[in-house]
PDB file of C-alpha atoms in Angstrom:
ATOM      1  CA  ILE G   1       0.363  -7.487   3.160  1.00 52.00           C
ATOM      2  CA  ALA G   2       3.664  -9.992   3.861  1.00 57.00           C
ATOM      3  CA  TRP G   3       1.058 -11.342   6.123  1.00 60.00           C
ATOM      4  CA  ARG G   4      -1.756 -11.820   3.464  1.00 60.00           C
ATOM      5  CA  ARG G   5       0.454 -13.192   0.834  1.00 63.00           C
ATOM      6  CA  ASP G   6       2.687 -15.167   2.952  1.00 74.00           C
ATOM      7  CA  SER G   7       5.549 -13.081   1.372  1.00 85.00           C
ATOM      8  CA  TYR G   8       7.794 -13.175   4.246  1.00 89.00           C
ATOM      9  CA  GLN G   9      11.240 -13.332   1.944  1.00 90.00           C
ATOM     10  CA  GLN G  10      10.402 -10.834  -0.293  1.00 90.00           C
ATOM     11  CA  ALA G  11       9.212  -8.352   2.777  1.00 91.00           C
ATOM     12  CA  GLU G  12      12.427  -9.511   4.020  1.00 93.00           C
ATOM     13  CA  GLN G  13      14.256  -8.305   1.084  1.00 93.00           C
ATOM     14  CA  PHE G  14      12.260  -5.008   0.842  1.00 93.00           C
ATOM     15  CA  HIS G  15      13.224  -4.465   4.339  1.00 94.00           C
ATOM     16  CA  ARG G  16      16.782  -5.118   3.999  1.00 96.00           C
ATOM     17  CA  ALA G  17      17.219  -2.485   0.893  1.00 96.00           C
ATOM     18  CA  ALA G  18      15.353   0.372   3.172  1.00 95.00           C
ATOM     19  CA  ARG G  19      17.273  -0.454   5.797  1.00 95.00           C
ATOM     20  CA  ALA G  20      20.249   0.211   3.378  1.00 97.00           C
ATOM     21  CA  ARG G  21      19.102   3.862   2.025  1.00 95.00           C
ATOM     22  CA  PHE G  22      17.752   4.730   5.209  1.00 94.00           C
ATOM     23  CA  ALA G  23      21.055   4.526   6.697  1.00 95.00           C
ATOM     24  CA  ALA G  24      22.716   6.247   3.950  1.00 97.00           C
ATOM     25  CA  ALA G  25      20.187   9.286   4.054  1.00 95.00           C
ATOM     26  CA  GLY G  26      21.162   9.637   7.973  1.00 93.00           C
ATOM     27  CA  GLU G  27      17.443   9.135   8.460  1.00 91.00           C
ATOM     28  CA  THR G  28      17.422   7.075  12.100  1.00 89.00           C
ATOM     29  CA  GLU G  29      13.513   7.366  12.669  1.00 86.00           C
ATOM     30  CA  LEU G  30      13.016   4.910   9.437  1.00 90.00           C
ATOM     31  CA  LEU G  31      16.110   3.072   9.939  1.00 93.00           C
ATOM     32  CA  VAL G  32      14.597   1.624  13.556  1.00 90.00           C
ATOM     33  CA  ALA G  33      11.378   1.088  11.429  1.00 89.00           C
ATOM     34  CA  ALA G  34      13.012  -0.085   8.912  1.00 93.00           C
ATOM     35  CA  GLU G  35      14.822  -2.511  11.086  1.00 92.00           C
ATOM     36  CA  ASN G  36      12.268  -3.072  12.996  1.00 88.00           C
ATOM     37  CA  GLY G  37       9.772  -4.545  10.004  1.00 90.00           C
ATOM     38  CA  LEU G  38      12.986  -6.737   9.044  1.00 94.00           C
ATOM     39  CA  ALA G  39      12.940  -8.214  12.566  1.00 91.00           C
ATOM     40  CA  HIS G  40       9.448  -8.829  12.288  1.00 89.00           C
ATOM     41  CA  ALA G  41       9.741 -10.973   8.258  1.00 92.00           C
ATOM     42  CA  LEU G  42      12.368 -13.003  10.131  1.00 92.00           C
ATOM     43  CA  ALA G  43      10.878 -14.082  13.143  1.00 91.00           C
ATOM     44  CA  SER G  44       7.466 -14.531  10.983  1.00 90.00           C
ATOM     45  CA  GLN G  45      10.407 -16.932   9.082  1.00 91.00           C
ATOM     46  CA  TYR G  46      10.765 -18.942  12.767  1.00 90.00           C
ATOM     47  CA  ARG G  47      14.078 -17.614  12.503  1.00 92.00           C
ATOM     48  CA  VAL G  48      14.529 -16.145  15.764  1.00 90.00           C
ATOM     49  CA  ARG G  49      18.340 -15.468  16.877  1.00 90.00           C
ATOM     50  CA  GLU G  50      18.184 -13.304  13.810  1.00 92.00           C
ATOM     51  CA  ALA G  51      14.765 -11.536  15.041  1.00 91.00           C
ATOM     52  CA  ALA G  52      15.878 -11.111  18.265  1.00 91.00           C
ATOM     53  CA  ALA G  53      19.345  -9.133  16.918  1.00 91.00           C
ATOM     54  CA  GLY G  54      17.258  -6.885  14.798  1.00 90.00           C
ATOM     55  CA  TYR G  55      14.760  -5.730  17.401  1.00 88.00           C
ATOM     56  CA  GLU G  56      17.751  -5.185  19.721  1.00 88.00           C
ATOM     57  CA  HIS G  57      19.508  -3.503  17.280  1.00 90.00           C
ATOM     58  CA  ALA G  58      16.195  -1.191  16.459  1.00 88.00           C
ATOM     59  CA  LEU G  59      16.359  -0.586  20.360  1.00 85.00           C
ATOM     60  CA  SER G  60      19.122   0.910  20.220  1.00 87.00           C
ATOM     61  CA  LEU G  61      19.580   2.743  17.555  1.00 87.00           C
ATOM     62  CA  GLY G  62      16.495   4.161  19.452  1.00 81.00           C
ATOM     63  CA  GLY G  63      17.753   4.768  22.344  1.00 79.00           C
ATOM     64  CA  ALA G  64      21.096   6.394  21.356  1.00 73.00           C
ATOM     65  CA  ALA G  65      19.100   8.593  19.002  1.00 68.00           C
ATOM     66  CA  ASP G  66      17.023   9.878  22.362  1.00 77.00           C
ATOM     67  CA  LEU G  67      13.421   8.374  20.216  1.00 71.00           C
ATOM     68  CA  ASP G  68      10.405   7.761  21.792  1.00 68.00           C
ATOM     69  CA  LEU G  69       9.753   4.869  19.693  1.00 63.00           C
ATOM     70  CA  SER G  70       6.549   4.748  19.386  1.00 62.00           C
ATOM     71  CA  ARG G  71       6.091   8.100  18.721  1.00 65.00           C
ATOM     72  CA  ASP G  72       8.962   9.151  16.992  1.00 61.00           C
ATOM     73  CA  VAL G  73       9.070   6.223  14.333  1.00 62.00           C
ATOM     74  CA  GLN G  74       5.570   6.339  13.723  1.00 64.00           C
ATOM     75  CA  GLU G  75       5.769  10.196  12.901  1.00 71.00           C
ATOM     76  CA  ALA G  76       8.355   9.687  10.632  1.00 66.00           C
ATOM     77  CA  ILE G  77       6.789   6.470   8.658  1.00 65.00           C
ATOM     78  CA  ALA G  78       3.508   8.734   8.295  1.00 68.00           C
ATOM     79  CA  ALA G  79       5.728  11.843   7.274  1.00 69.00           C
ATOM     80  CA  ALA G  80       7.255   9.565   4.462  1.00 68.00           C
ATOM     81  CA  HIS G  81       4.238   7.729   3.398  1.00 65.00           C
ATOM     82  CA  ARG G  82       2.776  11.386   2.300  1.00 74.00           C
ATOM     83  CA  ALA G  83       6.035  12.175   0.576  1.00 71.00           C
ATOM     84  CA  HIS G  84       5.792   9.208  -1.259  1.00 68.00           C
ATOM     85  CA  PRO G  85       2.667   7.469  -1.340  1.00 68.00           C
ATOM     86  CA  MET G  86       2.192   4.013  -1.995  1.00 60.00           C
ATOM     87  CA  PRO G  87      -0.054   3.035  -5.358  1.00 60.00           C
ATOM     88  CA  TYR G  88      -2.312  -0.179  -3.465  1.00 50.00           C
TER      89      TYR G  88
END
């Protein structure tokens, strides 16, 4: 959605809010997803150094939690969407 609307600054705000919420809730898989999304939003704004740090942090969090980042994070995202469907 951010790409189609060129709303990367808004996406950045949403990812930052999600990151804070998931960190407070101890939801590591979703925290990794939010960190990765934030990094993508930053990279899309050409804020490459900040994005690189975000990607590294996502990898570090995932590694510390012994996550299979492609599988575990995607499963957590799917479960969150099932629990809280987005009204598109």
